[in-house]
Amino acid sequence: LYYLRRQRNLRHPDINLEQLQNPTHLLSRMEADALIEYIRSGQQIFGICATRQGQCEVYPLATVDATLDLLDEIHLSFQNVVTQPLSLRQKYAEQWLAETKQLLQKGYDLFMARFANLLTGSRLWLSPCEPLHLLPLAAFWNGEHYLTEQYNLEYIATGGLLAAPSPEHTASNRPFIIGTSLGGTLTAIAQEVEAVAQALPDSISFVDTPAWQAYLQNIVKPPR
C-alpha cells in the first residue's frame, strides 16, 4: 500500500521528487504539529499519523462496512434531533445529546484513539478518505472533549502535497457564502449567513438554492 501511494505521488506533475525522498524534512516544514491521513485499501481503512518531529505510526482502523454503519447511526441520530419541534428539542436535549455523544465517542475510538500519544500539539491536519469524509470528525468525542475543542483542525487532501511548490498568488473575486437550512428546519443558518454577509459587505450569498453551482463554474477568479 505504501509503495502504491508513493508511485501515485511520484506521477503528480507538481510534486518535487527530490523533496519527496526526504519525508522527515517535509514534516519539519509542516504548518501543523501532526497529520493524520486515512487511506482506503479494499474494504479496510488505515490511518497514518506523522508528527513534525518525524514520528510516524500506521494502523488498520476499521472496515468500510463498519464506517458506513456508524455513518448511518450518526445520520439517523442527528436527523431525529433537527427535525423535531423546538419544544421537544428543549425537553429531551440532555437525553439526545448523551445518545449522540455515544456515537461520536465510537467514532473517536475507531479513528483517533490509536494516535492519541502522538497528538501532543494544538494544530492537527486531517486527510480523510472515502467514506470517512462524510463523518463529523471535528465533533468526535473522547469522553471529555470534542476534537475541535482540543485542536486547531485543518483539512488537507494528502500529505504528498507537502512536496508540491507553493501556489502562485492569484487575484481573488468577491467573497462567496453558501448556506442551507435543510428545508427550513435549521432556522439559525439564515441568520448566520446574514451575519457573515454583514461582516463581508461585498460578498455574494446563496441560501437554499442550487444556483451557487452555476456561479462557481463560471467565475474566472476564485472567491476570497
XYZ file of N, CA and C in Angstrom:
672
model
N 0.828 -1.200 0.000
C 0.000 0.000 0.000
C 0.867 1.257 0.000
N 1.923 1.221 0.794
C 2.833 2.366 0.864
C 3.454 2.657 -0.506
N 3.932 1.612 -1.185
C 4.581 1.824 -2.479
C 3.598 2.265 -3.552
N 2.355 1.767 -3.495
C 1.346 2.232 -4.443
C 1.071 3.720 -4.247
N 0.971 4.122 -2.984
C 0.736 5.530 -2.675
C 1.918 6.377 -3.153
N 3.093 5.880 -2.935
C 4.312 6.594 -3.335
C 4.375 6.753 -4.849
N 4.020 5.702 -5.571
C 4.038 5.767 -7.030
C 3.057 6.819 -7.543
N 1.882 6.887 -6.907
C 0.902 7.873 -7.349
C 1.412 9.284 -7.104
N 2.039 9.505 -5.956
C 2.589 10.832 -5.672
C 3.696 11.193 -6.655
N 4.517 10.212 -7.006
C 5.616 10.480 -7.930
C 5.123 10.849 -9.323
N 3.945 10.404 -9.683
C 3.399 10.723 -11.006
C 2.753 12.097 -11.055
N 2.567 12.712 -9.885
C 1.944 14.027 -9.838
C 2.896 15.047 -10.472
N 2.432 15.819 -11.457
C 3.346 16.715 -12.192
C 3.951 17.836 -11.354
N 3.282 18.211 -10.256
C 3.772 19.337 -9.459
C 4.615 18.909 -8.265
N 4.746 17.611 -8.064
C 5.471 17.136 -6.893
C 6.982 17.242 -7.116
N 7.678 17.772 -6.115
C 9.133 17.858 -6.150
C 9.702 16.502 -5.710
N 10.238 15.746 -6.679
C 10.683 14.381 -6.392
C 11.817 14.354 -5.381
N 12.696 15.331 -5.459
C 13.829 15.363 -4.532
C 13.340 15.544 -3.095
N 12.358 16.422 -2.910
C 11.823 16.632 -1.567
C 11.082 15.403 -1.072
N 10.429 14.688 -1.988
C 9.651 13.522 -1.588
C 10.537 12.408 -1.055
N 11.813 12.427 -1.421
C 12.736 11.407 -0.943
C 13.133 11.626 0.516
N 12.799 12.801 1.038
C 13.184 13.139 2.413
C 11.945 13.538 3.219
N 11.099 12.574 3.590
C 9.855 12.912 4.308
C 10.095 13.592 5.647
N 11.215 13.282 6.315
C 11.488 13.918 7.599
C 11.632 15.425 7.437
N 12.307 15.844 6.359
C 12.465 17.275 6.094
C 11.123 17.910 5.774
N 10.287 17.212 4.983
C 8.968 17.740 4.643
C 8.118 17.926 5.897
N 8.143 16.934 6.783
C 7.348 17.026 8.003
C 7.809 18.162 8.903
N 9.112 18.422 8.908
C 9.632 19.504 9.750
C 9.126 20.864 9.293
N 8.742 20.967 8.006
C 8.240 22.228 7.459
C 6.719 22.313 7.557
N 6.072 21.265 8.035
C 4.613 21.207 8.098
C 4.084 22.272 9.053
N 3.061 22.997 8.640
C 2.466 24.037 9.477
C 1.427 23.441 10.418
N 1.738 22.301 10.976
C 0.873 21.628 11.944
C 1.762 20.778 12.835
N 1.244 20.414 13.990
C 2.012 19.559 14.892
C 1.928 18.096 14.483
N 0.832 17.729 13.817
C 0.663 16.339 13.377
C -0.303 16.288 12.207
N -0.149 15.240 11.412
C -1.033 14.971 10.279
C -1.548 13.545 10.403
N -2.872 13.380 10.299
C -3.459 12.041 10.225
C -4.058 11.885 8.837
N -3.538 10.917 8.088
C -4.043 10.644 6.751
C -4.684 9.259 6.740
N -5.919 9.205 6.251
C -6.662 7.956 6.191
C -6.650 7.431 4.760
N -6.416 6.135 4.615
C -6.317 5.515 3.297
C -7.212 4.288 3.259
N -7.981 4.190 2.190
C -8.828 3.012 1.993
C -8.145 2.057 1.030
N -8.011 0.813 1.468
C -7.449 -0.242 0.616
C -8.441 -1.406 0.631
N -9.180 -1.558 -0.465
C -10.222 -2.571 -0.496
C -11.294 -2.232 0.513
N -11.556 -3.122 1.467
C -12.579 -2.904 2.482
C -11.993 -2.488 3.828
N -10.698 -2.139 3.836
C -10.037 -1.760 5.091
C -9.596 -0.308 5.037
N -9.787 0.404 6.136
C -9.319 1.785 6.246
C -8.131 1.818 7.197
N -7.032 2.398 6.713
C -5.812 2.536 7.507
C -5.650 3.999 7.918
N -4.977 4.203 9.020
C -4.643 5.548 9.450
C -3.144 5.706 9.594
N -2.623 6.814 9.069
C -1.198 7.137 9.176
C -1.084 8.457 9.925
N -0.390 8.457 11.036
C -0.188 9.681 11.807
C 1.296 10.019 11.806
N 1.617 11.229 11.381
C 3.009 11.688 11.341
C 3.107 13.030 12.048
N 4.163 13.222 12.829
C 4.364 14.479 13.543
C 5.440 15.310 12.867
N 5.508 16.563 13.272
C 6.521 17.449 12.713
C 7.921 17.003 13.100
N 8.039 16.224 14.180
C 9.345 15.715 14.615
C 9.749 14.446 13.863
N 8.909 13.957 12.963
C 9.261 12.792 12.159
C 8.757 11.471 12.711
N 8.039 11.477 13.829
C 7.446 10.240 14.343
C 6.290 9.817 13.443
N 6.114 8.513 13.286
C 5.059 8.030 12.399
C 4.523 6.692 12.909
N 3.198 6.557 12.915
C 2.553 5.295 13.280
C 1.459 4.994 12.267
N 1.299 3.717 11.938
C 0.301 3.275 10.957
C -0.491 2.122 11.558
N -1.824 2.191 11.458
C -2.666 1.135 11.997
C -3.845 0.860 11.060
N -4.282 -0.401 10.968
C -5.600 -0.669 10.376
C -6.661 -0.261 11.404
N -7.650 0.524 10.984
C -8.568 1.115 11.947
C -9.962 0.495 11.933
N -10.575 0.388 10.764
C -11.938 -0.128 10.687
C -12.213 -0.577 9.269
N -13.227 -1.402 9.102
C -13.649 -1.790 7.759
C -14.554 -0.700 7.195
N -14.714 -0.729 5.882
C -15.612 0.233 5.242
C -17.042 0.008 5.718
N -17.460 -1.249 5.867
C -18.823 -1.534 6.328
C -19.068 -0.979 7.722
N -18.094 -1.128 8.623
C -18.247 -0.594 9.976
C -18.351 0.930 9.949
N -17.583 1.549 9.044
C -17.634 3.009 8.910
C -18.989 3.461 8.396
N -19.516 2.765 7.402
C -20.829 3.123 6.857
C -21.936 2.908 7.883
N -21.812 1.848 8.686
C -22.805 1.608 9.747
C -22.805 2.758 10.754
N -21.606 3.205 11.141
C -21.514 4.329 12.071
C -22.088 5.594 11.442
N -21.796 5.811 10.176
C -22.314 6.980 9.471
C -23.838 6.976 9.462
N -24.438 5.819 9.219
C -25.903 5.713 9.225
C -26.465 6.016 10.613
N -25.828 5.494 11.644
C -26.304 5.719 13.009
C -26.244 7.199 13.372
N -25.126 7.841 13.029
C -24.976 9.266 13.346
C -25.995 10.090 12.570
N -26.180 9.750 11.296
C -27.128 10.494 10.465
C -28.543 10.392 11.040
N -28.944 9.180 11.424
C -30.276 8.991 11.992
C -30.435 9.755 13.302
N -29.399 9.729 14.132
C -29.452 10.421 15.410
C -29.572 11.925 15.218
N -28.732 12.486 14.350
C -28.769 13.924 14.091
C -30.102 14.323 13.460
N -30.543 13.511 12.480
C -31.777 13.823 11.762
C -32.970 13.820 12.718
N -32.958 12.908 13.664
C -34.045 12.838 14.636
C -34.131 14.125 15.446
N -32.985 14.698 15.754
C -32.985 15.908 16.577
C -33.402 17.141 15.771
N -32.773 17.342 14.617
C -33.000 18.595 13.886
C -34.393 18.684 13.269
N -35.082 17.551 13.112
C -36.417 17.589 12.521
C -37.523 17.699 13.573
N -37.154 17.698 14.848
C -38.148 17.807 15.910
C -38.476 19.274 16.187
N -39.694 19.548 16.638
C -40.037 20.932 17.014
C -39.177 21.394 18.192
N -39.048 22.697 18.313
C -38.179 23.284 19.332
C -38.557 22.824 20.728
N -39.831 22.687 21.004
C -40.265 22.294 22.349
C -39.723 20.923 22.729
N -39.719 19.974 21.765
C -39.191 18.640 22.060
C -37.672 18.654 22.153
N -37.031 19.464 21.332
C -35.565 19.548 21.395
C -35.122 20.071 22.760
N -35.875 21.020 23.302
C -35.539 21.550 24.622
C -35.834 20.528 25.722
N -36.927 19.799 25.562
C -37.348 18.845 26.581
C -36.396 17.657 26.684
N -35.950 17.155 25.525
C -35.114 15.948 25.514
C -33.656 16.240 25.163
N -33.237 17.482 25.320
C -31.894 17.894 24.895
C -30.802 17.040 25.544
N -30.851 16.887 26.850
C -29.793 16.152 27.554
C -29.785 14.676 27.151
N -30.967 14.093 27.022
C -31.056 12.678 26.654
C -30.523 12.447 25.251
N -30.935 13.298 24.304
C -30.494 13.127 22.919
C -29.007 13.434 22.769
N -28.521 14.411 23.535
C -27.097 14.732 23.480
C -26.267 13.555 23.976
N -26.722 12.908 25.040
C -26.000 11.752 25.575
C -25.964 10.615 24.556
N -27.081 10.394 23.854
C -27.119 9.338 22.839
C -26.169 9.658 21.692
N -26.155 10.915 21.294
C -25.289 11.327 20.184
C -23.818 11.228 20.567
N -23.491 11.602 21.804
C -22.102 11.543 22.253
C -21.568 10.116 22.234
N -22.434 9.137 22.504
C -22.003 7.746 22.454
C -21.523 7.378 21.048
N -22.245 7.853 20.040
C -21.854 7.570 18.655
C -20.583 8.335 18.284
N -20.486 9.580 18.730
C -19.296 10.372 18.424
C -18.068 9.813 19.134
N -18.263 9.236 20.321
C -17.136 8.591 21.003
C -16.736 7.306 20.293
N -17.702 6.606 19.724
C -17.393 5.418 18.934
C -16.523 5.795 17.740
N -16.843 6.929 17.110
C -16.016 7.412 16.006
C -14.614 7.755 16.463
N -14.502 8.401 17.627
C -13.182 8.734 18.168
C -12.380 7.473 18.455
N -13.030 6.493 19.081
C -12.332 5.252 19.428
C -11.846 4.516 18.181
N -12.628 4.573 17.116
C -12.254 3.867 15.889
C -11.131 4.568 15.132
N -11.204 5.891 15.037
C -10.354 6.594 14.083
C -9.337 7.563 14.685
N -9.405 7.813 15.996
C -8.484 8.778 16.578
C -7.688 8.225 17.756
N -8.297 7.350 18.546
C -7.705 6.952 19.829
C -6.323 6.330 19.676
N -6.091 5.582 18.603
C -4.804 4.908 18.429
C -3.640 5.894 18.329
N -3.936 7.138 17.942
C -2.871 8.118 17.711
C -2.758 9.141 18.836
N -3.474 8.926 19.926
C -3.525 9.928 20.997
C -2.141 10.258 21.542
N -1.240 9.263 21.595
C 0.089 9.505 22.164
C 0.941 10.418 21.290
N 0.602 10.539 19.995
C 1.374 11.406 19.107
C 0.793 12.812 19.023
N -0.446 12.990 19.445
C -1.129 14.277 19.286
C -0.883 15.151 20.509
N 0.334 15.649 20.626
C 0.715 16.448 21.790
C 0.619 17.947 21.535
N 0.534 18.369 20.284
C 0.440 19.791 19.971
C -0.999 20.239 19.835
N -1.171 21.479 19.369
C -2.519 22.048 19.264
C -3.029 22.110 17.834
N -2.127 21.967 16.829
C -2.546 22.078 15.424
C -2.535 20.692 14.785
N -3.676 20.324 14.215
C -3.815 18.987 13.641
C -4.386 19.080 12.240
N -3.698 18.420 11.299
C -4.198 18.295 9.930
C -4.865 16.934 9.782
N -6.014 16.911 9.091
C -6.718 15.671 8.804
C -6.869 15.503 7.300
N -6.612 14.291 6.826
C -6.775 13.981 5.406
C -7.662 12.745 5.294
N -9.000 12.935 5.279
C -9.906 11.787 5.262
C -10.060 11.200 3.861
N -10.294 9.899 3.823
C -10.585 9.213 2.564
C -12.074 8.879 2.527
N -12.524 8.391 1.391
C -13.911 7.949 1.275
C -14.118 6.643 2.054
N -15.182 6.473 2.841
C -16.277 7.420 3.115
C -16.072 8.226 4.393
N -14.848 8.282 4.898
C -14.585 8.937 6.172
C -14.880 10.433 6.123
N -14.780 11.032 4.932
C -15.001 12.474 4.838
C -16.457 12.851 5.121
N -17.374 11.860 5.159
C -18.778 12.129 5.457
C -19.055 12.168 6.959
N -18.103 11.720 7.761
C -18.273 11.726 9.205
C -17.903 13.090 9.803
N -18.584 13.519 10.872
C -18.251 14.800 11.513
C -17.016 14.660 12.397
N -15.838 14.595 11.777
C -14.606 14.325 12.517
C -14.371 15.352 13.630
N -14.657 16.610 13.352
C -14.400 17.662 14.337
C -15.260 17.492 15.584
N -16.374 16.772 15.455
C -17.288 16.582 16.593
C -17.022 15.289 17.340
N -16.017 14.519 16.944
C -15.703 13.290 17.668
C -15.464 13.615 19.145
N -15.952 12.726 20.016
C -15.962 12.961 21.463
C -15.087 11.915 22.142
N -14.127 12.371 22.947
C -13.206 11.431 23.589
C -13.607 11.070 25.012
N -14.818 11.456 25.403
C -15.287 11.212 26.764
C -15.261 12.457 27.613
N -14.468 13.451 27.194
C -14.379 14.708 27.937
C -14.500 15.929 27.035
N -13.977 15.817 25.804
C -13.950 16.971 24.908
C -14.267 16.537 23.484
N -14.799 17.496 22.705
C -14.915 17.303 21.271
C -13.540 17.548 20.642
N -13.299 16.928 19.498
C -11.999 17.070 18.851
C -11.680 18.534 18.547
N -12.696 19.284 18.125
C -12.468 20.681 17.783
C -12.146 21.540 18.998
N -12.458 21.040 20.209
C -12.077 21.757 21.429
C -10.627 21.508 21.799
N -10.070 20.411 21.297
C -8.699 20.045 21.641
C -7.673 20.599 20.655
N -8.078 20.719 19.382
C -7.100 21.061 18.349
C -7.635 22.139 17.413
N -6.685 22.851 16.838
C -6.982 23.735 15.719
C -6.937 22.848 14.472
N -8.105 22.485 13.942
C -8.198 21.495 12.876
C -8.169 22.133 11.499
N -7.449 21.494 10.588
C -7.473 21.865 9.175
C -7.487 20.588 8.350
N -8.053 20.700 7.147
C -8.114 19.545 6.251
C -7.130 19.727 5.100
N -6.506 18.624 4.686
C -5.571 18.635 3.570
C -5.873 17.402 2.717
N -5.732 17.534 1.401
C -6.078 16.425 0.504
C -5.173 15.218 0.738
N -3.889 15.453 0.863
C -2.927 14.380 1.099
C -1.618 14.970 1.587
N -0.897 14.222 2.424
C 0.404 14.688 2.892
C 1.403 14.842 1.766
N 1.160 14.172 0.629
C 2.051 14.325 -0.516
C 2.135 15.752 -1.019
N 1.131 16.563 -0.710
C 1.141 17.961 -1.152
C 2.219 18.778 -0.441
N 2.786 18.232 0.625
C 3.894 18.933 1.280
C 5.074 19.089 0.343
N 5.173 18.212 -0.672
C 6.269 18.291 -1.631
C 5.906 19.121 -2.852
N 4.699 19.656 -2.896
C 4.287 20.490 -4.027
C 4.788 21.914 -3.835
N 5.049 22.633 -4.924
C 5.515 24.019 -4.792
C 4.427 24.903 -4.216
N 4.817 26.011 -3.614
C 3.851 26.959 -3.075
C 3.005 27.523 -4.210
N 1.696 27.666 -4.012
C 0.849 28.187 -5.089
C 1.186 29.626 -5.411
N 1.067 29.959 -6.688
C 1.288 31.342 -7.103
C 0.138 32.199 -6.603
N 0.450 33.459 -6.339
C -0.595 34.363 -5.871
C -1.594 34.603 -6.989
N -2.870 34.449 -6.664
C -3.931 34.649 -7.640
C -4.903 35.689 -7.107
N -5.184 36.690 -7.931
C -6.150 37.689 -7.518
C -7.501 37.023 -7.291
N -8.193 37.417 -6.237
C -9.434 36.735 -5.869
C -10.655 37.576 -6.205
N -11.777 36.891 -6.293
C -13.053 37.515 -6.574
C -13.728 37.900 -5.264
N -14.973 38.360 -5.344
C -15.719 38.732 -4.149
C -15.933 37.511 -3.248
N -16.065 37.718 -1.940
C -16.336 36.588 -1.044
C -17.633 35.895 -1.424
N -17.713 34.618 -1.134
C -18.817 33.795 -1.579
C -19.341 32.992 -0.385
N -20.625 33.105 -0.087
C -21.209 32.452 1.083
C -22.305 31.490 0.626
N -22.207 30.233 1.070
C -23.222 29.225 0.748
C -23.837 28.740 2.056
N -25.160 28.640 2.107
C -25.823 28.131 3.296
C -27.029 27.288 2.934
N -27.333 26.320 3.776
C -28.551 25.532 3.603
C -29.221 25.349 4.956
N -30.541 25.498 4.968
C -31.294 25.379 6.215
C -31.998 24.036 6.321
N -31.632 23.085 5.478
C -32.240 21.754 5.498
C -33.765 21.868 5.368
N -34.166 22.571 4.298
C -35.596 22.725 4.051
C -36.302 23.601 5.058
N -35.565 24.522 5.676
C -36.164 25.439 6.639
C -36.122 24.967 8.075
N -35.612 23.757 8.329
C -35.590 23.233 9.702
C -34.465 23.839 10.537
N -33.380 24.265 9.890
C -32.266 24.887 10.617
C -32.388 26.405 10.456
N -33.265 26.990 11.227
C -33.603 28.402 11.039
C -32.439 29.335 11.343
N -31.511 28.895 12.185
C -30.398 29.774 12.553
C -29.400 29.947 11.413
N -29.436 29.043 10.428
C -28.469 29.130 9.324
C -28.619 30.450 8.579
N -29.863 30.822 8.248
C -30.084 32.079 7.522
C -29.563 33.264 8.323
N -29.733 33.212 9.639
C -29.233 34.297 10.486
C -27.710 34.335 10.472
N -27.090 33.151 10.476
C -25.626 33.097 10.440
C -25.093 33.657 9.123
N -25.742 33.262 8.013
C -25.318 33.758 6.703
C -25.448 35.272 6.644
N -26.549 35.790 7.190
C -26.753 37.239 7.195
C -25.669 37.935 8.006
N -25.284 37.338 9.138
C -24.245 37.941 9.975
C -22.900 37.959 9.256
N -22.578 36.851 8.563
C -21.320 36.811 7.806
C -21.358 37.824 6.665
N -22.515 37.914 6.004
C -22.647 38.855 4.887
C -22.466 40.293 5.343
N -22.939 40.601 6.550
C -22.755 41.959 7.075
C -21.283 42.241 7.358
N -20.558 41.195 7.797
C -19.124 41.372 8.056
C -18.339 41.480 6.760
N -18.881 40.915 5.671
C -18.247 40.971 4.348
C -19.231 41.628 3.387
N -19.327 42.949 3.407
C -20.385 43.647 2.655
C -20.316 43.458 1.138
N -19.160 43.064 0.607
C -19.073 42.868 -0.842
C -19.289 41.413 -1.244
N -19.796 40.600 -0.319
C -19.946 39.172 -0.585
C -21.194 38.867 -1.398
N -21.198 37.648 -1.967
C -22.347 37.117 -2.692
C -22.871 35.924 -1.905
N -24.164 35.909 -1.577
C -24.732 34.873 -0.711
C -25.760 34.037 -1.460
N -25.745 32.746 -1.195
C -26.758 31.823 -1.695
C -27.235 30.972 -0.515
N -28.536 30.991 -0.248
C -29.113 30.174 0.821
C -30.244 29.329 0.230
N -30.133 28.016 0.410
C -31.170 27.091 -0.068
C -31.432 27.227 -1.567
N -30.383 27.398 -2.337
C -30.546 27.475 -3.785
C -29.376 26.788 -4.471
N -29.645 26.020 -5.518
C -28.554 25.361 -6.256
C -27.828 26.293 -7.218
N -28.204 27.551 -7.261
C -27.593 28.475 -8.220
C -26.102 28.669 -7.987
N -25.640 28.376 -6.767
C -24.217 28.564 -6.468
C -23.342 27.688 -7.359
N -23.852 26.518 -7.766
C -23.044 25.621 -8.602
C -22.711 26.267 -9.940
N -23.729 26.838 -10.580
C -23.507 27.510 -11.859
C -22.593 28.716 -11.688
N -22.765 29.431 -10.568
C -21.922 30.600 -10.316
C -20.456 30.197 -10.218
N -20.182 29.158 -9.435
C -18.795 28.723 -9.253
C -18.185 28.232 -10.560
N -18.994 27.588 -11.382
C -18.476 27.045 -12.640
C -18.109 28.137 -13.637
N -18.656 29.333 -13.435
C -18.448 30.381 -14.431
C -17.541 31.525 -13.975
N -17.109 31.505 -12.715
C -16.244 32.599 -12.279
C -14.825 32.395 -12.831
N -14.166 33.496 -13.090
C -12.808 33.444 -13.640
C -11.774 33.401 -12.512
N -12.034 34.124 -11.449
C -11.117 34.156 -10.311
C -11.765 33.467 -9.117
N -10.980 32.814 -8.258
C -11.554 32.146 -7.085
C -12.106 33.155 -6.096
N -13.163 32.794 -5.366
C -13.702 33.723 -4.368
C -12.753 33.859 -3.184
N -12.798 35.034 -2.571
C -11.948 35.307 -1.423
C -12.474 34.540 -0.212
